[in-house]
Coordinates of C-alpha atoms in Angstrom, one line a residue:
M1 CA 36.9 208.1 114.1
T2 CA 35.5 205.5 116.4
G3 CA 34.4 203.3 113.6
S4 CA 37.8 203.1 112.1
R5 CA 39.5 201.4 115.1
P6 CA 38.5 197.8 114.2
G7 CA 40.1 198.3 110.7
C8 CA 43.3 199.6 112.2
E9 CA 43.5 196.7 114.6
S10 CA 42.9 194.3 111.7
R11 CA 45.7 195.8 109.6
R12 CA 48.1 195.8 112.6
L13 CA 47.4 192.1 113.2
S14 CA 47.9 191.3 109.5
T15 CA 51.2 193.1 109.5
I16 CA 52.4 191.2 112.6
V17 CA 51.4 187.9 111.0
A18 CA 53.2 188.8 107.8
I19 CA 56.4 189.7 109.7
L20 CA 56.3 186.5 111.8
S21 CA 55.7 184.4 108.6
A22 CA 58.6 186.1 106.9
F23 CA 60.8 185.5 110.0
V24 CA 59.8 181.8 110.2
L25 CA 60.4 181.3 106.5
G26 CA 63.8 182.9 106.7
L27 CA 64.7 180.8 109.7
L28 CA 63.7 177.6 107.9
A29 CA 65.7 178.7 104.8
L30 CA 68.7 179.3 107.1
V31 CA 68.3 175.9 108.8
Y32 CA 68.0 174.2 105.4
E33 CA 71.1 175.8 104.1
V34 CA 73.1 174.8 107.2
I35 CA 71.9 171.2 106.9
K36 CA 72.7 171.1 103.2
R37 CA 76.2 172.5 103.6
H38 CA 76.9 170.1 106.5
G39 CA 75.7 167.2 104.4
Q40 CA 77.9 168.2 101.5
A41 CA 80.9 168.5 103.8
L42 CA 80.3 165.0 105.2
L43 CA 80.0 163.6 101.7
R44 CA 83.3 165.3 100.6
L45 CA 85.0 164.0 103.7
E46 CA 83.7 160.4 103.2
A47 CA 84.8 160.5 99.5
L48 CA 88.3 161.8 100.6
E49 CA 88.7 159.0 103.2
T50 CA 87.5 156.4 100.7
S51 CA 90.0 157.6 98.1
Q52 CA 92.9 157.5 100.6
E53 CA 92.0 154.0 101.7
T54 CA 91.6 152.5 98.2
T55 CA 94.3 154.5 96.2
V56 CA 97.9 154.0 97.0
D57 CA 100.5 155.5 94.7
P58 CA 103.3 152.9 94.2
A59 CA 105.6 155.8 93.6
D60 CA 105.2 156.9 97.2
V61 CA 106.6 153.6 98.5
D62 CA 110.4 153.7 98.9
P63 CA 111.6 150.1 98.1
W64 CA 114.8 150.5 100.0
E65 CA 113.0 151.7 103.1
Y66 CA 110.5 148.9 102.8
L67 CA 113.3 146.2 102.5
F68 CA 115.2 147.5 105.5
Q69 CA 111.9 147.6 107.5
H70 CA 110.7 144.1 106.5
G71 CA 113.9 142.4 105.2
A72 CA 114.5 140.4 102.1
P73 CA 111.4 138.2 101.4
T74 CA 111.3 134.5 100.9
G75 CA 112.8 133.5 97.5
S76 CA 115.4 136.3 97.5
V77 CA 118.9 135.6 96.2
G78 CA 121.5 135.9 99.0
M79 CA 124.3 138.4 98.2
N80 CA 127.8 136.9 97.9
F81 CA 130.4 138.0 100.6
E82 CA 134.0 137.5 101.3
L83 CA 134.9 137.7 105.0
P84 CA 137.6 136.5 107.4
S85 CA 136.8 134.1 110.1
L86 CA 138.1 134.2 113.7
T87 CA 140.5 131.3 112.7
G88 CA 142.0 133.4 109.9
E89 CA 140.3 131.6 106.9
T90 CA 138.4 133.5 104.2
W91 CA 134.8 132.5 103.7
T92 CA 132.6 133.3 100.7
L93 CA 129.0 132.4 100.0
S94 CA 129.9 130.9 96.6
R95 CA 132.4 128.5 98.4
L96 CA 129.5 127.4 100.6
K97 CA 127.1 126.7 97.7
G98 CA 125.6 123.3 97.9
R99 CA 124.6 123.4 101.6
R100 CA 121.9 125.2 103.6
L101 CA 123.1 128.1 105.8
F102 CA 121.7 129.8 108.8
L103 CA 123.2 133.3 108.9
I104 CA 122.9 135.1 112.3
F105 CA 123.8 138.8 112.2
F106 CA 125.3 139.6 115.5
S107 CA 126.9 142.5 117.4
P108 CA 129.3 142.1 120.4
S109 CA 127.9 145.3 122.0
C110 CA 124.2 144.2 121.7
P111 CA 122.8 142.6 124.8
H112 CA 120.1 140.8 122.8
S113 CA 122.8 139.3 120.6
L114 CA 124.8 138.3 123.6
S115 CA 121.8 136.5 125.1
L116 CA 122.0 134.1 122.1
L117 CA 125.5 132.7 123.0
P118 CA 124.6 130.2 125.8
A119 CA 122.1 128.4 123.5
L120 CA 124.3 128.7 120.4
A121 CA 127.0 126.9 122.3
Q122 CA 124.8 123.8 122.1
L123 CA 124.7 123.7 118.3
P124 CA 127.2 121.6 116.3
A125 CA 130.1 123.4 114.6
N126 CA 130.4 120.8 111.9
P127 CA 127.0 119.3 111.2
P128 CA 126.4 116.8 108.4
L129 CA 125.9 118.2 104.9
D130 CA 122.1 117.7 105.1
I131 CA 122.0 119.9 108.2
P132 CA 122.2 123.7 107.9
L133 CA 125.5 125.2 109.0
V134 CA 125.0 128.1 111.5
I135 CA 127.3 131.0 110.9
I136 CA 127.6 134.1 113.1
M137 CA 128.0 137.2 111.1
S138 CA 129.7 139.6 113.6
H139 CA 131.7 142.8 113.2
G140 CA 134.3 144.8 115.1
D141 CA 137.5 143.8 116.9
R142 CA 138.7 140.2 116.5
E143 CA 139.9 139.8 120.0
V144 CA 136.6 141.0 121.5
N145 CA 134.7 138.5 119.5
L146 CA 137.2 135.7 120.2
R147 CA 136.9 136.3 124.0
L148 CA 133.1 136.2 123.8
M149 CA 133.0 132.9 121.9
E150 CA 135.6 131.3 124.2
R151 CA 133.8 132.5 127.3
H152 CA 130.6 130.9 126.2
R153 CA 132.2 127.9 124.5
V154 CA 130.6 128.7 121.1
Q155 CA 132.3 126.6 118.4
L156 CA 130.3 127.9 115.5
P157 CA 132.1 129.7 112.7
V158 CA 132.3 133.4 113.2
L159 CA 132.9 135.8 110.2
L160 CA 133.9 139.4 110.8
Q161 CA 132.7 142.4 108.9
D162 CA 134.7 145.6 109.1
Q163 CA 131.4 147.5 109.9
N164 CA 128.1 146.2 108.6
E165 CA 128.8 146.0 104.9
V166 CA 127.3 142.5 104.5
A167 CA 124.4 143.2 106.8
L168 CA 123.4 146.1 104.6
Q169 CA 123.4 143.9 101.5
Y170 CA 121.0 141.6 103.4
F171 CA 118.8 144.6 104.5
V172 CA 119.6 144.0 108.2
S173 CA 118.6 147.1 110.2
G174 CA 119.5 145.8 113.6
T175 CA 120.8 142.9 115.7
P176 CA 120.1 140.1 116.2
M177 CA 118.5 139.1 112.8
A178 CA 118.9 136.0 110.7
Y179 CA 118.2 134.3 107.4
L180 CA 117.9 130.7 106.4
L181 CA 119.4 130.0 102.9
D182 CA 118.9 126.9 100.8
A183 CA 121.6 125.1 99.0
D184 CA 121.5 127.6 96.1
G185 CA 121.8 130.6 98.4
I186 CA 118.0 131.5 98.2
T187 CA 116.2 132.6 101.3
E188 CA 113.8 129.9 102.5
Q189 CA 111.7 132.3 104.7
D190 CA 111.4 135.9 105.6
R191 CA 114.0 137.7 107.8
I192 CA 114.0 136.3 111.3
E193 CA 114.2 138.8 114.1
G194 CA 114.8 138.7 117.9
P195 CA 116.6 136.1 120.1
R196 CA 113.5 133.9 120.7
A197 CA 112.6 133.6 117.0
I198 CA 116.3 133.1 115.9
L199 CA 117.0 130.4 118.5
G200 CA 113.7 128.6 117.7
A201 CA 114.4 128.6 114.0
A202 CA 118.1 127.6 114.5
F203 CA 117.3 124.6 116.7
A204 CA 114.4 123.5 114.5
A205 CA 116.6 123.6 111.4
T206 CA 119.7 122.0 112.9
T207 CA 118.3 119.5 115.4
G208 CA 114.7 119.1 114.4
E209 CA 113.7 119.8 118.0
A210 CA 111.8 122.7 119.5
W211 CA 113.9 125.1 121.5
I212 CA 112.4 125.8 124.9
P213 CA 113.1 129.5 125.8
D214 CA 114.9 130.0 129.0
D215 CA 116.0 133.6 128.6
R216 CA 113.4 134.7 131.2
V217 CA 114.9 132.4 133.9
S218 CA 117.2 134.1 136.4
P219 CA 120.7 132.6 136.6
I220 CA 121.3 130.8 139.8
D221 CA 124.4 128.9 141.1
H222 CA 123.2 125.3 141.7
R223 CA 126.5 124.4 143.3
Q224 CA 125.6 126.3 146.5
S225 CA 125.9 124.7 149.8
P226 CA 122.7 123.4 151.4
S227 CA 123.6 125.4 154.5
L228 CA 123.8 128.7 152.7
I229 CA 121.4 131.1 154.5
P230 CA 120.5 134.5 153.1
L231 CA 121.0 137.6 155.3
R232 CA 117.8 138.8 157.0
S233 CA 116.4 142.2 157.9
G234 CA 118.4 143.4 160.8
D235 CA 121.6 141.6 159.8
R236 CA 124.8 143.7 159.2
L237 CA 126.3 144.0 155.8
P238 CA 129.5 141.9 155.7
A239 CA 132.9 143.3 154.8
I240 CA 133.2 143.6 151.0
R241 CA 135.9 144.9 148.7
M242 CA 135.6 144.8 144.9
P243 CA 136.5 147.0 141.9
R244 CA 134.0 149.4 140.3
L245 CA 133.5 150.2 136.6
D246 CA 134.9 153.7 137.2
G247 CA 138.2 152.4 138.6
Q248 CA 137.4 153.0 142.3
M249 CA 136.8 150.4 145.0
L250 CA 133.5 149.5 146.6
T251 CA 133.7 148.6 150.3
E252 CA 131.1 148.3 153.0
E253 CA 131.9 151.9 154.2
R254 CA 130.2 153.2 151.0
F255 CA 126.8 152.2 152.5
L256 CA 127.2 154.2 155.7
G257 CA 125.5 157.5 156.3
Q258 CA 122.7 157.0 153.8
R259 CA 120.0 154.5 152.8
S260 CA 121.1 152.3 149.8
L261 CA 119.4 149.9 147.4
L262 CA 121.8 147.1 146.8
I263 CA 121.0 145.2 143.5
L264 CA 122.7 142.0 142.4
F265 CA 122.9 141.9 138.6
D266 CA 124.0 139.9 135.6
P267 CA 124.2 141.5 132.1
L268 CA 123.1 138.3 130.4
C269 CA 120.0 138.0 132.6
A270 CA 117.0 139.4 130.7
P271 CA 114.9 140.0 133.9
C272 CA 117.9 142.0 135.3
V273 CA 118.1 144.1 132.2
D274 CA 114.3 144.7 132.4
L275 CA 114.8 146.4 135.8
L276 CA 117.2 149.0 134.6
P277 CA 114.6 151.7 133.8
D278 CA 113.2 151.4 137.3
L279 CA 116.6 151.6 138.8
T280 CA 117.4 154.8 136.9
S281 CA 114.1 156.3 138.0
I282 CA 114.8 155.5 141.7
N283 CA 118.4 156.8 141.6
A284 CA 117.2 160.1 140.1
D285 CA 114.8 160.7 143.0
S286 CA 116.7 162.2 145.9
S287 CA 114.0 160.9 148.3
Q288 CA 114.8 157.3 147.4
P289 CA 117.7 155.2 148.5
E290 CA 120.9 155.4 146.4
V291 CA 121.2 152.6 144.0
I292 CA 124.4 150.5 144.3
M293 CA 124.9 147.6 141.8
I294 CA 127.0 144.5 142.0
T295 CA 127.3 142.9 138.6
R296 CA 129.1 139.7 137.6
R297 CA 131.0 138.1 134.8
D298 CA 132.3 140.4 131.9
P299 CA 132.3 144.0 133.1
E300 CA 132.3 145.2 129.4
L301 CA 128.8 143.9 129.0
T302 CA 127.6 145.9 131.9
R303 CA 129.5 148.9 130.7
A304 CA 127.6 148.8 127.4
L305 CA 124.3 148.6 129.3
A306 CA 125.4 151.5 131.5
L307 CA 125.8 153.8 128.4
E308 CA 122.4 152.7 127.0
H309 CA 120.4 153.1 130.3
T310 CA 122.2 156.0 132.0
M311 CA 123.5 154.0 134.9
T312 CA 125.1 156.9 136.9
Y313 CA 125.1 155.0 140.2
P314 CA 128.1 153.0 141.5
V315 CA 128.5 149.6 139.7
A316 CA 131.0 147.1 141.2
V317 CA 132.1 143.8 139.7
Q318 CA 132.4 140.3 141.3
D319 CA 134.1 137.7 139.2
N320 CA 131.5 135.0 139.9
W321 CA 129.4 134.6 143.0
E322 CA 131.9 135.4 145.8
I323 CA 130.1 138.5 147.2
S324 CA 126.7 137.0 146.6
R325 CA 127.7 134.0 148.7
Q326 CA 128.6 136.4 151.6
L327 CA 125.0 137.7 151.3
G328 CA 123.6 134.2 151.1
V329 CA 122.0 134.7 147.7
V330 CA 123.5 133.1 144.6
A331 CA 120.8 134.2 142.1
V332 CA 119.9 137.3 140.2
P333 CA 118.2 139.7 140.1
A334 CA 118.2 140.2 143.9
A335 CA 117.9 143.3 146.0
C336 CA 117.6 144.7 149.5
V337 CA 117.6 148.1 151.2
I338 CA 120.5 148.9 153.6
G339 CA 120.1 151.5 156.2
P340 CA 122.6 154.3 157.0
D341 CA 124.0 152.2 159.9
G342 CA 125.0 149.4 157.5
Y343 CA 122.2 147.0 158.6
L344 CA 119.7 145.5 156.2
E345 CA 116.3 147.2 156.5
T346 CA 114.5 144.6 154.3
E347 CA 114.7 140.9 153.4
I348 CA 116.6 140.1 150.2
A349 CA 114.1 139.9 147.4
V350 CA 115.1 137.4 144.7
G351 CA 113.6 137.3 141.2
Q352 CA 112.2 140.0 139.0
Q353 CA 108.7 140.2 140.5
S354 CA 110.0 140.2 144.1
V355 CA 112.5 143.0 143.3
L356 CA 109.8 145.0 141.5
A357 CA 107.6 144.7 144.6
L358 CA 110.5 145.9 146.7
L359 CA 111.0 148.9 144.4
K360 CA 107.3 149.7 144.5
R361 CA 107.3 149.7 148.3
S362 CA 110.4 151.9 148.3
R363 CA 108.6 154.5 146.1
S364 CA 105.4 154.5 148.1
G365 CA 107.2 154.5 151.5
Q366 CA 105.3 151.4 152.6
S367 CA 106.7 149.3 155.5
E368 CA 108.6 146.2 154.6
R369 CA 106.7 142.9 154.4
R370 CA 108.6 139.7 154.8
L371 CA 109.2 138.0 151.5
V372 CA 109.8 134.3 150.9
S373 CA 112.8 134.3 148.6
L374 CA 114.0 131.5 146.3
T375 CA 117.2 131.0 148.3
S376 CA 115.3 130.6 151.5
L377 CA 113.4 127.7 149.9
L378 CA 116.6 126.1 148.8
R379 CA 118.2 126.1 152.3

């Protein structure tokens, strides 16, 4: 019995070694299988990505969707049209054959289209035959278009679509967009999009000169008196009375009993329009001053922006700069905070960056810092 113990121990050790060896081999086999399957999955994924990058089925590309997204390319034949002008004549593309044309697709309710008008007023209405003729392709009511052109002294021919029937033929998906056609009615370049690109191309084609963008410059009345002094923090809001877009009247009493953010606005001022989302955000916050806007010029332009940007706050209209002069600021955008007692709590900030700084301080509740405004430099 005693002599058999070393044999038993030896067999037990051999069994343990065999079990451990089998476990290690099984584990190695499992690891190998996992690595192999993972590698195969990576290879399949790489092959799929490669096939997607290199294989595009032309049948999957909708040509109409592509053309409306990118416009008619250079070398496309311009589609003929027959449209009435503001002066009552009928214009066709075939009648204009033999001269280059610059067609601007325009909408009287589009702020970006409206921003073109001051610069377009500088272009000749009847250029020599070797100079492209700029034509505004508008739509809608004749009287609305006529008033717009008269107000901005635009003398260019304006043709009226009923809706957008010609724009659709030219794959125009929005406004403003433009095409430059050669004397045979063939597009000389790809579709031109946006106010800056359109004005740059129009001036280059008709005058041979580069157009210097000025749509980021705030309008200012340069006829102001040298003695005009803007109101300061602590000054009382003067007596005012002007109509609002909703038919009511805005007077200085409207500012009493609550803090208000008074903003001076112009619908044709790009920096003013850029501020609208911030004004909507502030007006929706009950902890912030109530926004009260004073706009100028055509109230219909501001009304169109009010629908687009949810301007639920009071908007009053001054014909020109009469209320601005009472405040001592004849530039836009401009803004100040007025306390519940009718006295200015801040200096009048002039210019987009100064107004944005004022809005930022209003949100954060920071104390007012004295700002050097443009009008104070012009005193």
